[in-house]
PDB file of C-alpha atoms in Angstrom:
ATOM      1  CA  UNK V  21     241.740 -33.514 -87.366  1.00  0.00           C
ATOM      2  CA  UNK V  22     245.133 -33.889 -85.740  1.00  0.00           C
ATOM      3  CA  UNK V  23     247.510 -31.136 -84.831  1.00  0.00           C
ATOM      4  CA  UNK V  24     251.249 -31.468 -85.151  1.00  0.00           C
ATOM      5  CA  UNK V  25     253.281 -30.819 -82.070  1.00  0.00           C
ATOM      6  CA  UNK V  26     255.770 -28.006 -82.541  1.00  0.00           C
ATOM      7  CA  UNK V  27     259.368 -29.237 -82.296  1.00  0.00           C
ATOM      8  CA  UNK V  28     261.225 -28.456 -79.094  1.00  0.00           C
ATOM      9  CA  UNK V  29     263.671 -25.592 -79.466  1.00  0.00           C
ATOM     10  CA  UNK V  30     267.031 -27.027 -78.484  1.00  0.00           C
ATOM     11  CA  UNK V  31     269.172 -23.928 -78.288  1.00  0.00           C
ATOM     12  CA  UNK V  32     272.980 -23.749 -78.540  1.00  0.00           C
ATOM     13  CA  UNK V  33     275.237 -26.727 -77.870  1.00  0.00           C
ATOM     14  CA  UNK V  34     277.813 -26.866 -75.079  1.00  0.00           C
ATOM     15  CA  UNK V  35     280.349 -29.630 -74.426  1.00  0.00           C
ATOM     16  CA  UNK V  36     281.401 -30.096 -70.804  1.00  0.00           C
ATOM     17  CA  UNK V  37     283.997 -32.134 -68.941  1.00  0.00           C
ATOM     18  CA  UNK V  38     282.241 -35.314 -67.771  1.00  0.00           C
ATOM     19  CA  UNK V  39     278.482 -35.287 -67.414  1.00  0.00           C
ATOM     20  CA  UNK V  40     277.702 -36.427 -63.879  1.00  0.00           C
ATOM     21  CA  UNK V  41     273.905 -36.068 -64.059  1.00  0.00           C
ATOM     22  CA  UNK V  42     271.274 -38.144 -65.865  1.00  0.00           C
ATOM     23  CA  UNK V  43     267.813 -37.201 -67.146  1.00  0.00           C
ATOM     24  CA  UNK V  44     265.990 -35.250 -64.456  1.00  0.00           C
ATOM     25  CA  UNK V  45     269.232 -34.399 -62.703  1.00  0.00           C
ATOM     26  CA  UNK V  46     271.150 -31.154 -62.331  1.00  0.00           C
ATOM     27  CA  UNK V  47     274.609 -30.483 -63.782  1.00  0.00           C
ATOM     28  CA  UNK V  48     276.684 -27.712 -62.264  1.00  0.00           C
ATOM     29  CA  UNK V  49     278.987 -26.105 -64.798  1.00  0.00           C
ATOM     30  CA  UNK V  50     282.578 -25.076 -64.272  1.00  0.00           C
ATOM     31  CA  UNK V  51     283.541 -21.442 -63.886  1.00  0.00           C
ATOM     32  CA  UNK V  52     284.625 -21.183 -67.531  1.00  0.00           C
ATOM     33  CA  UNK V  53     281.491 -22.964 -68.788  1.00  0.00           C
ATOM     34  CA  UNK V  54     279.312 -20.771 -66.574  1.00  0.00           C
ATOM     35  CA  UNK V  55     280.937 -17.645 -68.017  1.00  0.00           C
ATOM     36  CA  UNK V  56     280.179 -18.891 -71.536  1.00  0.00           C
ATOM     37  CA  UNK V  57     276.504 -19.556 -70.742  1.00  0.00           C
ATOM     38  CA  UNK V  58     275.930 -16.429 -68.677  1.00  0.00           C
ATOM     39  CA  UNK V  59     278.106 -13.777 -70.315  1.00  0.00           C
ATOM     40  CA  UNK V  60     278.705 -14.950 -73.887  1.00  0.00           C
ATOM     41  CA  UNK V  61     275.452 -16.685 -74.849  1.00  0.00           C
ATOM     42  CA  UNK V  62     273.500 -14.563 -72.316  1.00  0.00           C
ATOM     43  CA  UNK V  63     271.067 -17.376 -71.585  1.00  0.00           C
ATOM     44  CA  UNK V  64     268.508 -16.889 -68.849  1.00  0.00           C
ATOM     45  CA  UNK V  65     266.773 -19.368 -66.502  1.00  0.00           C
ATOM     46  CA  UNK V  66     264.400 -21.621 -68.419  1.00  0.00           C
ATOM     47  CA  UNK V  67     266.116 -21.122 -71.784  1.00  0.00           C
ATOM     48  CA  UNK V  68     267.071 -24.289 -73.686  1.00  0.00           C
ATOM     49  CA  UNK V  69     270.460 -25.645 -74.661  1.00  0.00           C
ATOM     50  CA  UNK V  70     272.017 -28.935 -75.706  1.00  0.00           C
ATOM     51  CA  UNK V  71     274.553 -30.368 -73.286  1.00  0.00           C
ATOM     52  CA  UNK V  72     277.133 -32.870 -74.502  1.00  0.00           C
ATOM     53  CA  UNK V  73     280.081 -34.692 -73.010  1.00  0.00           C
ATOM     54  CA  UNK V  74     283.504 -33.901 -74.523  1.00  0.00           C
ATOM     55  CA  UNK V  75     284.620 -37.513 -74.285  1.00  0.00           C
ATOM     56  CA  UNK V  76     281.455 -39.486 -75.024  1.00  0.00           C
ATOM     57  CA  UNK V  77     278.487 -39.444 -77.421  1.00  0.00           C
ATOM     58  CA  UNK V  78     276.050 -38.448 -74.665  1.00  0.00           C
ATOM     59  CA  UNK V  79     273.800 -35.547 -75.628  1.00  0.00           C
ATOM     60  CA  UNK V  80     270.931 -34.015 -73.679  1.00  0.00           C
ATOM     61  CA  UNK V  81     268.205 -31.451 -74.135  1.00  0.00           C
ATOM     62  CA  UNK V  82     268.632 -29.201 -71.138  1.00  0.00           C
ATOM     63  CA  UNK V  83     267.518 -25.902 -69.660  1.00  0.00           C
ATOM     64  CA  UNK V  84     269.270 -23.289 -67.584  1.00  0.00           C
ATOM     65  CA  UNK V  85     268.143 -23.765 -64.006  1.00  0.00           C
ATOM     66  CA  UNK V  86     269.918 -21.025 -62.092  1.00  0.00           C
ATOM     67  CA  UNK V  87     272.473 -18.332 -62.806  1.00  0.00           C
ATOM     68  CA  UNK V  88     275.229 -17.400 -60.438  1.00  0.00           C
ATOM     69  CA  UNK V  89     278.957 -17.653 -60.091  1.00  0.00           C
ATOM     70  CA  UNK V  90     278.447 -21.276 -61.175  1.00  0.00           C
ATOM     71  CA  UNK V  91     275.528 -21.940 -63.522  1.00  0.00           C
ATOM     72  CA  UNK V  92     273.398 -25.046 -63.048  1.00  0.00           C
ATOM     73  CA  UNK V  93     271.349 -26.704 -65.779  1.00  0.00           C
ATOM     74  CA  UNK V  94     268.666 -29.383 -65.673  1.00  0.00           C
ATOM     75  CA  UNK V  95     268.911 -32.366 -68.021  1.00  0.00           C
ATOM     76  CA  UNK V  96     265.462 -32.871 -69.520  1.00  0.00           C
ATOM     77  CA  UNK V  97     265.841 -35.557 -72.159  1.00  0.00           C
ATOM     78  CA  UNK V  98     268.593 -37.682 -73.694  1.00  0.00           C
ATOM     79  CA  UNK V  99     268.847 -36.991 -77.406  1.00  0.00           C
ATOM     80  CA  UNK V 100     269.905 -39.383 -80.150  1.00  0.00           C
ATOM     81  CA  UNK V 101     273.429 -38.489 -81.168  1.00  0.00           C
ATOM     82  CA  UNK V 102     273.678 -39.872 -84.674  1.00  0.00           C
ATOM     83  CA  UNK V 103     277.350 -39.071 -85.023  1.00  0.00           C
ATOM     84  CA  UNK V 104     278.936 -38.044 -88.273  1.00  0.00           C
ATOM     85  CA  UNK V 105     277.164 -39.576 -91.274  1.00  0.00           C
ATOM     86  CA  UNK V 106     280.123 -38.815 -93.543  1.00  0.00           C
ATOM     87  CA  UNK V 107     283.344 -40.810 -93.754  1.00  0.00           C
ATOM     88  CA  UNK V 108     285.612 -40.598 -90.660  1.00  0.00           C
ATOM     89  CA  UNK V 109     288.310 -38.021 -91.397  1.00  0.00           C
ATOM     90  CA  UNK V 110     291.711 -37.376 -89.857  1.00  0.00           C
ATOM     91  CA  UNK V 111     294.004 -34.496 -90.821  1.00  0.00           C
ATOM     92  CA  UNK V 112     297.775 -34.244 -90.457  1.00  0.00           C
ATOM     93  CA  UNK V 113     298.630 -30.580 -90.933  1.00  0.00           C
ATOM     94  CA  UNK V 114     302.158 -29.157 -90.886  1.00  0.00           C
ATOM     95  CA  UNK V 115     302.442 -26.118 -88.627  1.00  0.00           C
ATOM     96  CA  UNK V 116     302.258 -22.837 -90.544  1.00  0.00           C
ATOM     97  CA  UNK V 117     302.851 -19.206 -89.655  1.00  0.00           C
ATOM     98  CA  UNK V 118     300.328 -16.654 -88.434  1.00  0.00           C
ATOM     99  CA  UNK V 119     296.769 -17.652 -87.659  1.00  0.00           C
ATOM    100  CA  UNK V 120     296.636 -20.419 -90.284  1.00  0.00           C
ATOM    101  CA  UNK V 121     296.773 -23.193 -87.690  1.00  0.00           C
ATOM    102  CA  UNK V 122     293.829 -21.660 -85.826  1.00  0.00           C
ATOM    103  CA  UNK V 123     291.830 -21.342 -89.047  1.00  0.00           C
ATOM    104  CA  UNK V 124     292.551 -24.910 -90.132  1.00  0.00           C
ATOM    105  CA  UNK V 125     291.558 -26.229 -86.706  1.00  0.00           C
ATOM    106  CA  UNK V 126     288.285 -24.277 -86.892  1.00  0.00           C
ATOM    107  CA  UNK V 127     287.437 -25.208 -90.473  1.00  0.00           C
ATOM    108  CA  UNK V 128     288.439 -28.869 -90.166  1.00  0.00           C
ATOM    109  CA  UNK V 129     286.231 -29.210 -87.088  1.00  0.00           C
ATOM    110  CA  UNK V 130     283.251 -27.633 -88.826  1.00  0.00           C
ATOM    111  CA  UNK V 131     283.792 -29.985 -91.769  1.00  0.00           C
ATOM    112  CA  UNK V 132     283.433 -32.946 -89.431  1.00  0.00           C
ATOM    113  CA  UNK V 133     287.086 -33.931 -88.989  1.00  0.00           C
ATOM    114  CA  UNK V 134     287.362 -36.300 -86.031  1.00  0.00           C
ATOM    115  CA  UNK V 135     291.121 -36.083 -85.512  1.00  0.00           C
ATOM    116  CA  UNK V 136     293.530 -33.202 -86.189  1.00  0.00           C
ATOM    117  CA  UNK V 137     297.268 -33.658 -85.695  1.00  0.00           C
ATOM    118  CA  UNK V 138     299.545 -30.646 -86.145  1.00  0.00           C
ATOM    119  CA  UNK V 139     303.197 -31.448 -86.715  1.00  0.00           C
ATOM    120  CA  UNK V 140     306.410 -29.482 -87.159  1.00  0.00           C
ATOM    121  CA  UNK V 141     307.842 -30.041 -90.623  1.00  0.00           C
ATOM    122  CA  UNK V 142     311.460 -29.451 -91.558  1.00  0.00           C
ATOM    123  CA  UNK V 143     310.157 -26.534 -93.653  1.00  0.00           C
ATOM    124  CA  UNK V 144     307.730 -25.140 -91.085  1.00  0.00           C
ATOM    125  CA  UNK V 145     308.435 -21.478 -90.416  1.00  0.00           C
ATOM    126  CA  UNK V 146     306.897 -21.883 -86.962  1.00  0.00           C
ATOM    127  CA  UNK V 147     309.349 -23.681 -84.666  1.00  0.00           C
ATOM    128  CA  UNK V 148     308.228 -25.266 -81.424  1.00  0.00           C
ATOM    129  CA  UNK V 149     310.446 -24.348 -78.480  1.00  0.00           C
ATOM    130  CA  UNK V 150     310.102 -27.629 -76.647  1.00  0.00           C
ATOM    131  CA  UNK V 151     307.227 -29.403 -74.936  1.00  0.00           C
ATOM    132  CA  UNK V 152     305.931 -26.356 -73.032  1.00  0.00           C
ATOM    133  CA  UNK V 153     305.504 -24.422 -76.271  1.00  0.00           C
ATOM    134  CA  UNK V 154     303.755 -27.396 -77.894  1.00  0.00           C
ATOM    135  CA  UNK V 155     301.443 -27.742 -74.879  1.00  0.00           C
ATOM    136  CA  UNK V 156     300.541 -24.032 -75.006  1.00  0.00           C
ATOM    137  CA  UNK V 157     299.668 -24.260 -78.705  1.00  0.00           C
ATOM    138  CA  UNK V 158     297.671 -27.411 -78.035  1.00  0.00           C
ATOM    139  CA  UNK V 159     295.612 -25.757 -75.296  1.00  0.00           C
ATOM    140  CA  UNK V 160     294.675 -22.935 -77.670  1.00  0.00           C
ATOM    141  CA  UNK V 161     293.785 -25.289 -80.528  1.00  0.00           C
ATOM    142  CA  UNK V 162     291.679 -27.530 -78.277  1.00  0.00           C
ATOM    143  CA  UNK V 163     289.601 -24.496 -77.271  1.00  0.00           C
ATOM    144  CA  UNK V 164     289.176 -23.485 -80.916  1.00  0.00           C
ATOM    145  CA  UNK V 165     288.089 -26.999 -81.844  1.00  0.00           C
ATOM    146  CA  UNK V 166     285.557 -27.152 -79.015  1.00  0.00           C
ATOM    147  CA  UNK V 167     284.085 -23.775 -79.942  1.00  0.00           C
ATOM    148  CA  UNK V 168     283.826 -24.795 -83.603  1.00  0.00           C
ATOM    149  CA  UNK V 169     282.223 -28.129 -82.674  1.00  0.00           C
ATOM    150  CA  UNK V 170     279.641 -26.344 -80.538  1.00  0.00           C
ATOM    151  CA  UNK V 171     278.859 -23.774 -83.212  1.00  0.00           C
ATOM    152  CA  UNK V 172     278.481 -26.370 -85.987  1.00  0.00           C
ATOM    153  CA  UNK V 173     276.736 -28.881 -83.668  1.00  0.00           C
ATOM    154  CA  UNK V 174     279.156 -31.732 -84.211  1.00  0.00           C
ATOM    155  CA  UNK V 175     278.572 -34.958 -82.237  1.00  0.00           C
ATOM    156  CA  UNK V 176     281.644 -34.157 -80.120  1.00  0.00           C
ATOM    157  CA  UNK V 177     284.860 -32.136 -80.452  1.00  0.00           C
ATOM    158  CA  UNK V 178     287.679 -33.736 -82.465  1.00  0.00           C
ATOM    159  CA  UNK V 179     290.815 -35.023 -80.813  1.00  0.00           C
ATOM    160  CA  UNK V 180     293.643 -32.504 -81.337  1.00  0.00           C
ATOM    161  CA  UNK V 181     297.388 -33.003 -80.959  1.00  0.00           C
ATOM    162  CA  UNK V 182     300.543 -30.952 -81.556  1.00  0.00           C
ATOM    163  CA  UNK V 183     303.712 -32.918 -82.287  1.00  0.00           C
ATOM    164  CA  UNK V 184     307.306 -31.901 -82.865  1.00  0.00           C
ATOM    165  CA  UNK V 185     307.980 -34.212 -85.823  1.00  0.00           C
ATOM    166  CA  UNK V 186     306.289 -36.170 -88.569  1.00  0.00           C
ATOM    167  CA  UNK V 187     307.448 -39.407 -86.957  1.00  0.00           C
ATOM    168  CA  UNK V 188     305.709 -38.464 -83.713  1.00  0.00           C
ATOM    169  CA  UNK V 189     302.542 -37.578 -85.655  1.00  0.00           C
ATOM    170  CA  UNK V 190     302.562 -40.914 -87.485  1.00  0.00           C
ATOM    171  CA  UNK V 191     303.063 -42.797 -84.219  1.00  0.00           C
ATOM    172  CA  UNK V 192     300.124 -40.924 -82.722  1.00  0.00           C
ATOM    173  CA  UNK V 193     298.030 -41.719 -85.777  1.00  0.00           C
ATOM    174  CA  UNK V 194     298.796 -45.382 -85.251  1.00  0.00           C
ATOM    175  CA  UNK V 195     298.286 -48.203 -87.703  1.00  0.00           C
ATOM    176  CA  UNK V 196     294.828 -48.543 -89.169  1.00  0.00           C
ATOM    177  CA  UNK V 197     294.933 -50.899 -92.154  1.00  0.00           C
ATOM    178  CA  UNK V 198     291.350 -50.093 -93.076  1.00  0.00           C
ATOM    179  CA  UNK V 199     292.022 -46.375 -93.499  1.00  0.00           C
ATOM    180  CA  UNK V 200     292.864 -44.683 -96.804  1.00  0.00           C
ATOM    181  CA  UNK V 201     295.875 -42.368 -96.503  1.00  0.00           C
ATOM    182  CA  UNK V 202     296.468 -39.543 -98.984  1.00  0.00           C
ATOM    183  CA  UNK V 203     298.995 -36.708 -99.111  1.00  0.00           C
ATOM    184  CA  UNK V 204     298.245 -33.417-100.862  1.00  0.00           C
ATOM    185  CA  UNK V 205     301.322 -33.570-103.058  1.00  0.00           C
ATOM    186  CA  UNK V 206     302.975 -31.449-105.735  1.00  0.00           C
ATOM    187  CA  UNK V 207     304.815 -34.475-107.145  1.00  0.00           C
ATOM    188  CA  UNK V 208     304.419 -35.134-110.864  1.00  0.00           C
ATOM    189  CA  UNK V 209     303.409 -38.738-110.139  1.00  0.00           C
ATOM    190  CA  UNK V 210     300.515 -37.665-107.881  1.00  0.00           C
ATOM    191  CA  UNK V 211     297.095 -38.969-108.907  1.00  0.00           C
ATOM    192  CA  UNK V 212     293.858 -36.934-108.843  1.00  0.00           C
ATOM    193  CA  UNK V 213     292.691 -36.795-105.241  1.00  0.00           C
ATOM    194  CA  UNK V 214     289.171 -37.981-106.073  1.00  0.00           C
ATOM    195  CA  UNK V 215     290.473 -41.154-107.718  1.00  0.00           C
ATOM    196  CA  UNK V 216     292.264 -42.209-104.561  1.00  0.00           C
ATOM    197  CA  UNK V 217     289.109 -42.092-102.471  1.00  0.00           C
ATOM    198  CA  UNK V 218     287.310 -45.430-102.199  1.00  0.00           C
ATOM    199  CA  UNK V 219     283.599 -45.842-102.626  1.00  0.00           C
ATOM    200  CA  UNK V 220     281.687 -45.971 -99.375  1.00  0.00           C
ATOM    201  CA  UNK V 221     282.664 -44.288 -96.134  1.00  0.00           C
ATOM    202  CA  UNK V 222     286.082 -45.756 -95.384  1.00  0.00           C
ATOM    203  CA  UNK V 223     288.139 -43.843 -92.830  1.00  0.00           C
ATOM    204  CA  UNK V 224     290.442 -41.392 -94.584  1.00  0.00           C
ATOM    205  CA  UNK V 225     293.624 -39.678 -93.397  1.00  0.00           C
ATOM    206  CA  UNK V 226     294.807 -36.560 -95.242  1.00  0.00           C
ATOM    207  CA  UNK V 227     298.316 -35.148 -94.849  1.00  0.00           C
ATOM    208  CA  UNK V 228     299.132 -31.546 -95.806  1.00  0.00           C
ATOM    209  CA  UNK V 229     302.639 -30.085 -95.832  1.00  0.00           C
ATOM    210  CA  UNK V 230     303.800 -26.556 -94.985  1.00  0.00           C
ATOM    211  CA  UNK V 231     304.667 -23.648 -97.227  1.00  0.00           C
ATOM    212  CA  UNK V 232     307.223 -25.120 -99.603  1.00  0.00           C
ATOM    213  CA  UNK V 233     305.659 -28.606 -99.451  1.00  0.00           C
ATOM    214  CA  UNK V 234     307.081 -31.766 -97.899  1.00  0.00           C
ATOM    215  CA  UNK V 235     310.794 -32.440 -98.022  1.00  0.00           C
ATOM    216  CA  UNK V 236     311.861 -35.515-100.035  1.00  0.00           C
ATOM    217  CA  UNK V 237     312.579 -37.312 -96.752  1.00  0.00           C
ATOM    218  CA  UNK V 238     309.079 -36.529 -95.467  1.00  0.00           C
ATOM    219  CA  UNK V 239     307.515 -37.710 -98.741  1.00  0.00           C
ATOM    220  CA  UNK V 240     309.418 -40.993 -98.373  1.00  0.00           C
ATOM    221  CA  UNK V 241     308.345 -41.294 -94.740  1.00  0.00           C
ATOM    222  CA  UNK V 242     304.686 -40.803 -95.653  1.00  0.00           C
ATOM    223  CA  UNK V 243     304.860 -43.302 -98.520  1.00  0.00           C
ATOM    224  CA  UNK V 244     306.410 -45.840 -96.149  1.00  0.00           C
ATOM    225  CA  UNK V 245     303.484 -45.241 -93.769  1.00  0.00           C
ATOM    226  CA  UNK V 246     300.979 -46.172 -96.476  1.00  0.00           C
ATOM    227  CA  UNK V 247     300.140 -42.750 -97.906  1.00  0.00           C
ATOM    228  CA  UNK V 248     299.441 -42.248-101.606  1.00  0.00           C
ATOM    229  CA  UNK V 249     300.280 -39.004-103.384  1.00  0.00           C
ATOM    230  CA  UNK V 250     297.202 -37.040-104.443  1.00  0.00           C
ATOM    231  CA  UNK V 251     296.911 -33.831-106.421  1.00  0.00           C
ATOM    232  CA  UNK V 252     294.210 -31.188-106.015  1.00  0.00           C
ATOM    233  CA  UNK V 253     294.702 -29.786-109.508  1.00  0.00           C
ATOM    234  CA  UNK V 254     297.165 -27.878-111.663  1.00  0.00           C
ATOM    235  CA  UNK V 255     297.445 -24.842-109.368  1.00  0.00           C
ATOM    236  CA  UNK V 256     299.488 -24.667-106.166  1.00  0.00           C
ATOM    237  CA  UNK V 257     297.210 -23.969-103.204  1.00  0.00           C
ATOM    238  CA  UNK V 258     298.219 -22.477 -99.895  1.00  0.00           C
ATOM    239  CA  UNK V 259     298.447 -25.080 -97.152  1.00  0.00           C
ATOM    240  CA  UNK V 260     295.277 -24.016 -95.365  1.00  0.00           C
ATOM    241  CA  UNK V 261     293.261 -23.977 -98.596  1.00  0.00           C
ATOM    242  CA  UNK V 262     294.662 -27.362 -99.621  1.00  0.00           C
ATOM    243  CA  UNK V 263     293.496 -28.837 -96.301  1.00  0.00           C
ATOM    244  CA  UNK V 264     289.972 -27.448 -96.651  1.00  0.00           C
ATOM    245  CA  UNK V 265     289.712 -28.465-100.316  1.00  0.00           C
ATOM    246  CA  UNK V 266     290.834 -32.019 -99.580  1.00  0.00           C
ATOM    247  CA  UNK V 267     288.417 -32.349 -96.674  1.00  0.00           C
ATOM    248  CA  UNK V 268     285.531 -31.046 -98.794  1.00  0.00           C
ATOM    249  CA  UNK V 269     286.311 -33.547-101.565  1.00  0.00           C
ATOM    250  CA  UNK V 270     286.556 -36.402 -99.038  1.00  0.00           C
ATOM    251  CA  UNK V 271     283.144 -35.486 -97.587  1.00  0.00           C
ATOM    252  CA  UNK V 272     281.282 -35.840-100.892  1.00  0.00           C
TER     253      UNK V 272
END
């Protein structure tokens, strides 16, 4: 008679800036990371966690070694990081008012989005007051994305950007001829979103406009960049709901 070994409890996941230790080594966390482990998660010495690198697919089973002003953890075993089994997803989301940008960043991350680019539309109520304002918004959104990636145990946090125009967002997106590009459009000529998705797991880019939808010039700009107009149905959804709906459909 054989007995099955109980699976190792892995604990919560934490992404850090640059893993410097290997299996058997000790990683000292930053002050902010230490606060999260010690005061937010309230982990104690010996308790497990998963430690990942923000910029690489490295993932380790680890344990808290010592608490203090700076927490140290021991890396016990490198874990297979299978990545995202669904199609690679990128989201271009026009800046909206209130906490909608925060919510979209959170939800898109939990849905496995690998790239999120926020851009200021001509109809965006939120107006960026130069680069400093954009950088401040970016810092907040990066933190939200990391927290959401940790909570939902994504392979790594998505890349996040805040741009001051659609042109800048498209330049950041770059040219990827293998990707499928779809706008969530209110145009009469828009095709059902599902029909525009290819079979298989081809990379997909989804663009969502602000309250009031894209301007005609923005629609033309997106079409010129290879986007096709897709509809999510006969009702007009709020921007944040349109983004989540489109991502959910693309993940099927």
